[in-house]
Coordinates of C-alpha atoms and ligand atoms in Angstrom, one line a residue:
X1 CA -2.2 25.6 40.0
X2 CA -2.6 23.2 42.6
X3 CA -5.7 21.2 44.4
X4 CA -5.0 20.3 47.8
X5 CA -7.4 17.8 49.3
X6 CA -8.3 19.3 52.9
X7 CA -11.1 16.4 53.6
X8 CA -13.2 13.4 51.7
X9 CA -9.9 12.2 51.2
X10 CA -9.7 8.2 51.5
X11 CA -12.8 8.9 53.9
X12 CA -16.7 9.7 53.4
X13 CA -17.1 13.2 55.1
X14 CA -15.7 16.7 55.1
X15 CA -15.6 17.2 51.3
X16 CA -12.9 20.1 51.3
X17 CA -11.0 20.7 47.8
X18 CA -9.0 23.8 47.8
X19 CA -8.0 25.2 44.0
X20 CA -4.9 27.7 44.4
X21 CA -4.3 29.5 40.9
X22 CA -1.0 30.8 39.9
X23 CA -2.4 33.7 39.9
X24 CA -3.2 33.6 43.4
X25 CA -7.0 32.7 42.9
X26 CA -8.1 30.2 45.2
X27 CA -11.3 28.6 44.9
X28 CA -13.1 26.0 47.3
X29 CA -15.2 23.1 46.1
X30 CA -17.3 22.4 49.2
X31 CA -17.1 23.2 52.7
X32 CA -18.1 20.0 54.4
X33 CA -18.4 18.8 58.1
X34 CA -16.8 15.6 59.1
X35 CA -18.6 12.6 60.7
X36 CA -18.3 9.7 62.8
X37 CA -14.9 9.9 62.7
X38 CA -14.6 8.7 66.6
X39 CA -12.2 11.4 68.4
X40 CA -10.9 12.8 65.7
X41 CA -13.8 14.2 64.5
X42 CA -13.8 17.6 66.8
X43 CA -10.5 18.4 65.7
X44 CA -10.6 17.7 62.1
X45 CA -14.0 20.0 62.2
X46 CA -11.4 22.7 63.7
X47 CA -9.0 23.1 61.9
X48 CA -9.7 23.4 58.1
X49 CA -5.5 23.0 56.8
X50 CA -6.1 26.5 55.4
X51 CA -6.6 30.0 56.5
X52 CA -10.4 30.9 55.3
X53 CA -9.5 34.2 55.1
X54 CA -7.5 33.3 51.8
X55 CA -10.1 31.9 50.1
X56 CA -11.4 33.8 47.3
X57 CA -14.7 31.4 46.1
X58 CA -16.7 28.4 47.2
X59 CA -18.4 26.6 45.3
X60 CA -20.8 23.9 46.3
X61 CA -21.7 20.5 44.9
X62 CA -25.2 19.6 47.3
X63 CA -26.5 20.5 50.4
X64 CA -25.8 17.3 52.6
X65 CA -24.0 18.1 55.6
X66 CA -20.8 16.4 55.0
X67 CA -20.0 18.9 52.0
X68 CA -22.0 21.9 53.4
X69 CA -21.6 21.9 57.5
X70 CA -18.6 23.7 57.9
X71 CA -19.9 26.7 56.0
X72 CA -20.7 28.8 58.9
X73 CA -17.4 28.3 60.9
X74 CA -15.8 29.2 57.6
X75 CA -17.1 32.6 57.4
X76 CA -17.1 33.4 60.9
X77 CA -13.1 32.4 60.5
X78 CA -13.1 35.1 57.5
X79 CA -14.1 33.9 54.4
X80 CA -16.1 36.6 52.8
X81 CA -16.8 35.2 49.2
X82 CA -19.4 34.3 47.3
X83 CA -20.9 30.9 47.8
X84 CA -22.1 29.1 44.6
X85 CA -24.4 27.0 44.4
X86 CA -28.1 25.7 42.6
X87 CA -31.5 27.2 43.9
X88 CA -33.0 24.2 45.3
X89 CA -29.4 23.9 47.5
X90 CA -29.5 27.1 48.6
X91 CA -32.7 26.7 50.5
X92 CA -32.1 23.5 51.4
X93 CA -28.6 25.1 53.0
X94 CA -30.6 27.1 55.2
X95 CA -32.9 24.3 57.0
X96 CA -29.9 22.1 57.0
X97 CA -27.5 24.5 58.3
X98 CA -30.1 26.2 60.6
X99 CA -30.9 22.7 62.2
X100 CA -27.0 21.9 62.2
X101 CA -26.0 24.6 64.7
X102 CA -29.3 24.3 66.5
X103 CA -27.2 21.1 67.5
X104 CA -23.8 21.8 67.7
X105 CA -24.9 24.4 70.4
X106 CA -27.4 22.0 72.1
X107 CA -24.6 19.6 72.4
X108 CA -21.7 22.1 73.6
X109 CA -24.4 23.1 76.0
X110 CA -25.0 19.6 76.9
X111 CA -21.1 18.8 77.2
X112 CA -20.4 22.1 78.9
X113 CA -22.8 21.1 81.8
X114 CA -20.6 18.1 83.0
X115 CA -17.3 20.3 82.3
X116 CA -18.6 22.6 84.9
X117 CA -18.9 20.1 87.4
X118 CA -15.6 18.6 86.7
X119 CA -13.9 22.2 87.1
X120 CA -13.3 22.3 83.1
X121 CA -13.6 25.7 81.4
X122 CA -16.0 25.8 78.7
X123 CA -16.5 25.2 75.1
X124 CA -17.8 27.0 72.3
X125 CA -19.8 25.5 69.7
X126 CA -18.4 25.1 65.9
X127 CA -20.9 27.3 65.2
X128 CA -24.1 29.1 66.2
X129 CA -27.7 29.6 64.8
X130 CA -26.5 33.4 64.2
X131 CA -23.4 32.4 62.2
X132 CA -25.0 30.2 60.4
X133 CA -27.7 32.8 59.5
X134 CA -25.0 35.3 58.7
X135 CA -23.4 33.2 56.0
X136 CA -26.6 32.2 54.6
X137 CA -26.0 36.6 52.9
X138 CA -23.3 35.2 50.7
X139 CA -25.6 32.1 48.7
X140 CA -25.2 33.5 45.2
X141 CA -27.3 31.1 43.2
X142 CA -26.4 29.2 39.5
X143 CA -28.6 27.2 37.4
X144 CA -28.0 23.9 35.8
X145 CA -26.0 24.7 32.6
X146 CA -25.5 28.0 32.6
X147 CA -21.7 29.4 32.5
X148 CA -21.1 31.4 34.8
X149 CA -17.7 33.3 35.0
X150 CA -16.1 34.4 38.7
X151 CA -13.2 36.0 36.6
X152 CA -12.4 36.6 33.1
X153 CA -10.3 33.4 33.2
X154 CA -12.4 31.2 35.3
X155 CA -15.3 30.1 34.9
X156 CA -18.0 27.2 35.7
X157 CA -21.2 25.6 35.4
X158 CA -23.3 23.2 37.3
X159 CA -24.9 19.8 35.5
X160 CA -27.6 17.6 37.4
X161 CA -25.8 14.8 39.1
X162 CA -28.9 13.4 40.2
X163 CA -27.9 12.7 44.0
X164 CA -30.3 15.1 46.4
X165 CA -32.3 17.8 45.3
X166 CA -30.3 20.4 43.2
X167 CA -27.2 18.2 43.3
X168 CA -24.7 19.4 41.4
X169 CA -21.3 18.4 39.4
X170 CA -19.0 21.4 39.1
X171 CA -17.4 22.1 35.7
X172 CA -14.4 24.5 35.5
X173 CA -12.8 26.3 33.0
X174 CA -9.6 27.4 33.8
X175 CA -7.0 30.2 31.6
X176 CA -3.4 30.1 33.0
X177 CA -0.6 30.3 30.9
X178 CA -2.2 30.6 27.7
X179 CA -3.7 27.3 28.1
X180 CA -7.3 26.3 29.0
X181 CA -7.9 23.1 31.9
X182 CA -11.1 21.7 32.2
X183 CA -11.7 20.4 35.8
X184 CA -14.8 18.3 36.3
X185 CA -16.0 17.7 40.4
X186 CA -18.6 15.4 40.7
X187 CA -19.9 16.2 44.0
X188 CA -21.8 13.0 44.7
X189 CA -23.7 11.3 41.9
X190 CA -26.9 9.8 42.0
X191 CA -28.3 6.3 40.7
X192 CA -29.5 6.0 36.8
X193 CA -33.3 5.4 37.4
X194 CA -34.0 7.5 41.5
X195 CA -37.4 7.2 42.1
X196 CA -37.9 11.3 42.2
X197 CA -34.8 12.9 40.5
X198 CA -33.7 13.4 37.1
X199 CA -30.5 11.2 36.2
X200 CA -27.1 12.4 36.0
X201 CA -26.1 14.5 33.2
X202 CA -23.6 14.2 30.9
X203 CA -21.0 16.4 31.0
X204 CA -18.4 18.4 28.9
X205 CA -15.0 16.4 28.6
X206 CA -12.2 17.1 31.6
X207 CA -8.6 17.1 31.9
X208 CA -9.3 16.2 35.5
X209 CA -12.0 15.0 37.3
X210 CA -12.7 14.3 41.2
X211 CA -14.8 11.9 41.3
X212 CA -16.4 9.9 44.2
X213 CA -16.4 6.8 45.2
X214 CA -18.6 5.5 48.2
X215 CA -19.9 2.3 46.4
X216 CA -16.9 1.8 44.4
X217 CA -17.1 -1.7 44.9
X218 CA -20.4 -2.6 45.3
X219 CA -23.7 -3.2 43.2
X220 CA -27.2 -2.1 44.3
X221 CA -29.7 -4.1 44.2
X222 CA -32.2 -3.7 41.0
X223 CA -34.9 -0.9 42.0
X224 CA -37.9 -3.5 42.6
X225 CA -41.1 -1.9 43.4
X226 CA -40.7 0.4 46.8
X227 CA -44.7 0.7 46.5
X228 CA -45.1 -2.8 46.4
X229 CA -42.5 -3.6 49.4
X230 CA -44.2 -0.4 51.5
X231 CA -48.0 -2.1 50.6
X232 CA -47.1 -5.5 52.1
X233 CA -44.7 -4.7 55.3
X234 CA -48.1 -1.8 56.0
X235 CA -50.8 -4.5 55.3
X236 CA -49.1 -7.4 57.3
X237 CA -48.4 -5.2 60.3
X238 CA -51.2 -2.8 60.3
X239 CA -53.9 -4.4 59.2
X240 CA -52.8 -7.9 60.3
X241 CA -50.9 -7.6 63.3
X242 CA -52.9 -4.1 64.2
X243 CA -49.3 -2.9 64.9
X244 CA -47.4 0.1 64.2
X245 CA -44.7 0.4 61.4
X246 CA -42.0 2.7 62.6
X247 CA -39.3 4.0 59.3
X248 CA -36.4 5.6 60.2
X249 CA -36.0 7.6 57.3
X250 CA -33.5 11.2 56.4
X251 CA -35.2 14.0 56.4
X252 CA -34.2 15.0 52.9
X253 CA -34.1 12.5 50.3
X254 CA -35.8 9.4 51.6
X255 CA -38.5 10.7 53.5
X256 CA -40.0 12.7 50.4
X257 CA -39.7 9.3 48.3
X258 CA -41.3 6.9 50.9
X259 CA -44.1 9.5 51.0
X260 CA -44.1 9.4 47.0
X261 CA -44.6 6.2 47.0
X262 CA -47.2 6.3 49.6
X263 CA -48.9 8.9 47.2
X264 CA -48.6 6.0 44.5
X265 CA -50.6 3.4 45.9
X266 CA -53.3 5.8 47.1
X267 CA -53.2 7.0 43.3
X268 CA -53.8 3.5 42.8
X269 CA -56.5 3.4 45.2
X270 CA -54.4 0.5 47.3
X271 CA -52.9 2.7 50.4
X272 CA -55.3 1.3 53.4
X273 CA -57.2 3.9 55.3
X274 CA -54.9 4.7 58.8
X275 CA -52.5 7.6 59.7
X276 CA -49.5 8.5 58.4
X277 CA -47.2 10.3 60.5
X278 CA -44.3 12.3 59.7
X279 CA -42.7 12.9 63.0
X280 CA -39.6 15.6 61.8
X281 CA -39.8 19.3 61.9
X282 CA -36.9 19.1 59.5
X283 CA -39.1 16.8 56.8
X284 CA -41.4 19.1 56.5
X285 CA -39.7 22.1 55.8
X286 CA -37.6 19.5 53.2
X287 CA -40.7 18.2 51.3
X288 CA -41.7 21.8 50.8
X289 CA -38.4 22.4 49.2
X290 CA -39.0 20.1 46.6
X291 CA -42.1 21.5 46.0
X292 CA -41.0 24.7 45.4
X293 CA -38.7 22.9 42.5
X294 CA -40.7 21.1 40.4
X295 CA -37.8 21.3 37.4
X296 CA -36.1 18.7 39.7
X297 CA -38.3 15.6 38.8
X298 CA -38.0 13.0 36.9
X299 CA -40.5 12.7 34.2
X300 CA -42.5 9.8 36.0
X301 CA -43.1 12.4 39.1
X302 CA -43.6 15.0 36.1
X303 CA -46.4 13.0 34.6
X304 CA -47.9 12.3 38.7
X305 CA -48.2 16.3 39.0
X306 CA -50.4 16.5 35.9
X307 CA -53.0 14.4 37.7
X308 CA -52.0 15.3 41.4
X309 CA -51.0 18.7 42.8
X310 CA -49.1 17.3 45.5
X311 CA -47.0 14.0 44.9
X312 CA -46.2 14.1 48.7
X313 CA -49.5 14.3 50.2
X314 CA -52.1 11.9 50.2
X315 CA -55.2 11.0 53.0
X316 CA -54.5 10.2 56.4
X317 CA -50.9 12.1 56.2
X318 CA -50.1 14.8 58.8
X319 CA -47.3 16.3 59.8
X320 CA -45.8 16.1 63.4
X321 CA -44.6 19.6 65.1
X322 CA -44.1 19.9 68.8
X323 CA -42.1 17.2 70.8
X324 CA -45.9 16.7 72.8
X325 CA -47.9 15.5 69.5
X326 CA -44.7 13.2 69.1
X327 CA -44.8 11.6 72.6
X328 CA -48.8 11.5 72.0
X329 CA -47.8 9.6 69.4
X330 CA -46.8 6.6 72.0
X331 CA -49.7 6.6 74.3
X332 CA -52.2 6.3 70.9
X333 CA -52.3 2.6 70.3
X334 CA -54.1 2.4 67.0
X335 CA -52.0 1.1 64.1
X336 CA -50.1 3.5 61.8
X337 CA -47.2 4.4 60.3
X338 CA -44.5 6.5 61.1
X339 CA -41.8 8.1 59.1
X340 CA -39.2 9.9 61.8
X341 CA -35.5 10.5 61.2
X342 CA -32.8 10.4 61.8
X343 CA -32.4 7.4 58.9
X344 CA -29.6 5.4 61.1
X345 CA -32.2 5.6 64.4
X346 CA -28.8 7.2 66.1
X347 CA -30.3 10.4 67.0
X348 CA -33.8 12.2 66.7
X349 CA -37.1 11.0 67.1
X350 CA -37.1 7.9 66.0
X351 CA -34.9 6.5 68.8
X352 CA -38.0 7.5 70.7
X353 CA -40.3 5.6 68.4
X354 CA -38.0 2.6 68.2
X355 CA -37.7 2.3 72.2
X356 CA -41.5 2.6 72.1
X357 CA -42.5 -0.2 70.1
X358 CA -39.6 -2.7 70.0
X359 CA -40.8 -4.8 72.6
X360 CA -43.8 -5.4 70.9
X361 CA -43.7 -8.0 68.3
X362 CA -46.8 -6.9 66.2
X363 CA -44.5 -3.5 65.3
X364 CA -42.6 -3.5 62.5
X365 CA -38.8 -1.7 62.3
X366 CA -39.0 -1.1 58.3
X367 CA -35.4 0.0 57.7
X368 CA -34.8 2.1 54.2
X369 CA -31.6 3.4 53.8
X370 CA -28.1 2.7 54.3
X371 CA -26.7 2.3 58.3
X372 CA -23.5 2.8 59.8
X373 CA -22.7 -1.0 61.5
X374 CA -22.8 0.5 64.8
X375 CA -25.9 2.4 64.4
X376 CA -28.8 1.5 65.9
X377 CA -30.0 0.9 62.6
X378 CA -27.1 -0.9 61.4
X379 CA -27.6 -3.3 64.8
X380 CA -30.8 -3.9 64.5
X381 CA -30.4 -5.0 60.5
X382 CA -27.7 -7.9 61.8
X383 CA -30.1 -9.4 63.5
X384 CA -29.3 -8.3 67.1
X385 CA -31.8 -9.9 69.5
X386 CA -31.0 -7.0 72.4
X387 CA -30.2 -3.4 71.7
X388 CA -29.0 -0.9 73.9
X389 CA -31.3 2.4 73.9
X390 CA -30.3 5.6 76.1
X391 CA -28.9 3.4 78.2
X392 CA -31.2 0.9 78.5
X393 CA -30.8 -3.0 77.1
X394 CA -34.2 -3.7 75.4
X395 CA -34.8 -7.3 73.8
X396 CA -36.0 -7.0 70.3
X397 CA -39.3 -8.2 69.6
X398 CA -40.6 -6.1 67.0
X399 CA -39.9 -7.6 63.6
X400 CA -37.0 -6.0 61.9
X401 CA -37.2 -5.5 57.7
X402 CA -35.6 -3.4 55.0
X403 CA -36.0 -2.3 51.7
X404 CA -32.4 -2.5 50.6
X405 CA -32.7 -1.1 47.4
X406 CA -33.1 2.5 48.5
X407 CA -29.8 4.5 47.9
X408 CA -28.9 8.5 47.0
X409 CA -25.5 7.5 45.5
X410 CA -24.9 5.2 42.5
X411 CA -22.9 1.7 42.9
X412 CA -19.9 1.5 40.3
X413 CA -21.7 0.7 37.5
X414 CA -23.5 4.0 37.8
X415 CA -20.4 6.0 38.6
X416 CA -18.6 3.9 35.3
X417 CA -22.0 4.9 33.5
X418 CA -21.4 8.7 34.8
X419 CA -17.6 9.1 33.0
X420 CA -18.9 7.3 30.0
X421 CA -19.1 10.4 28.4
X422 CA -15.6 10.8 28.6
X423 CA -12.3 10.2 26.2
X424 CA -10.7 8.9 28.7
X425 CA -7.6 9.7 26.6
X426 CA -8.0 12.9 26.9
X427 CA -8.2 13.0 31.0
X428 CA -5.1 13.6 32.2
X429 CA -6.1 12.3 35.9
X430 CA -9.1 10.9 37.8
X431 CA -8.4 11.9 41.3
X432 CA -10.5 9.3 43.9
X433 CA -12.5 11.2 46.7
X434 CA -15.2 10.4 49.1
X435 CA -14.7 6.9 49.8
X436 CA -13.1 4.4 52.0
X437 CA -9.7 3.5 51.2
X438 CA -9.9 -0.3 50.4
X439 CA -12.9 0.4 48.2
X440 CA -11.4 3.5 46.5
X441 CA -8.2 0.9 45.7
X442 CA -10.8 -2.0 43.9
X443 CA -12.4 1.2 42.0
X444 CA -9.3 2.4 40.9
X445 CA -8.7 -0.5 38.7
X446 CA -12.1 -0.9 37.3
X447 CA -11.5 3.0 36.1
X448 CA -7.7 2.0 35.0
X449 CA -10.0 -0.8 32.9
X450 CA -12.8 1.6 31.4
X451 CA -9.0 2.9 29.6
X452 CA -7.9 6.3 32.1
X453 CA -4.6 6.0 32.4
X454 CA -3.9 7.8 35.9
X455 CA -5.9 7.3 39.0
X456 CA -4.5 8.7 42.2
X457 CA -6.2 8.5 45.8
X458 CA -5.6 11.6 47.5
X459 CA -4.6 11.7 51.3
X460 CA -6.0 14.0 53.5
X461 CA -4.2 17.6 53.1
X462 CA -2.3 16.6 50.1
X463 CA -1.2 19.3 47.3
X464 CA -1.0 18.4 43.9
X465 CA 0.3 20.4 40.7
X466 CA -2.0 20.3 37.6
X467 CA -2.8 21.9 34.9
Ligands
LIG501 ZN1 -24.4 13.5 49.2

């Protein structure tokens, strides 16, 4: 059999790996969108590098757009097979791809306005909301640890990867030429000791491992008390300075972690009596998905559930839906906390909140996740005194604070922990995927030092014979 790396090869987005068995069966692992690849992004997303009509099965590790974002396009181009994923992933995929389709359609309509003015032919959106909905019909859920036979010779099972609600590592067992081959695809690997999720599970011995390597050369700061840090910032900003705290946060994952931490403060009786707004319709939907799947929670959250039916809800919390309500927050001078997407403050409603509060020294912008250096969040984090927002220059008078320990990806110790259940002598090869090339080269050395004999860093569209 062969495996071809059609995305997340020496980069961190576009996750897509195609297995082709000798009997012609083709299994795609993930169907992610490329993001932030500059001028190449569109081209990479429009050309898969294989014919979707010839793919028989798709197995999805988790619902982040860089892992599932091209599913509607795959289906529109002729893929008809089942899409296997865990039940929470199926729920998240539906809300995230609907949102993604809306963004594709809006962006294309915007570009086409300019193109029409310049007598250029209009472009088509990468996919539409209708196409996204059609692709949902193919979703087929499989729970963690249940062995599922795709064909008489191909079985797989999911184990919890601890990275996002429903995230899974995929373990394939393929019988070919009278020989069993075990292939593990890690998907994205979470941290040991996540605030909400269980730690990544041990997995059965593999012959080949496709391992993510996002943080293959770095260590996260210790998970300090996120609650303490949040409380400190809220007390300082809202109670002492009578200002607003603006928290840019991804709608799925990070927003719920912040809500959980605020809820924990309420349970302790220390949460300041204020208005707390979640200004992102997607966040509210994602919070409901989490509440619908209590099986994903770690022990600490399960314990909280015994005394508090809603670990993401507390006094003063309000989810904002309409843009009018969102705009109304600007005219309300009272101290409050606003959690809004996107996490890097590059797009979404949070950009407006930052614009409206950045000139006020009593306000705080609290960054709680990784930011690309050139994103608005990244520029604020590195301490720029002036930033461009919507084409206007603003002096940064608000305080910029961060909680750096929050990350959905494991660091290199977590990744080495993840593969520590393996006998390295039995593993024929580790393929490093989903990482920057320079990071992967450092990580390769660490894996070799752990006793794995062969580590390869495949390049885009590279086809490799395995088995
Ligand atoms: Zn992910």
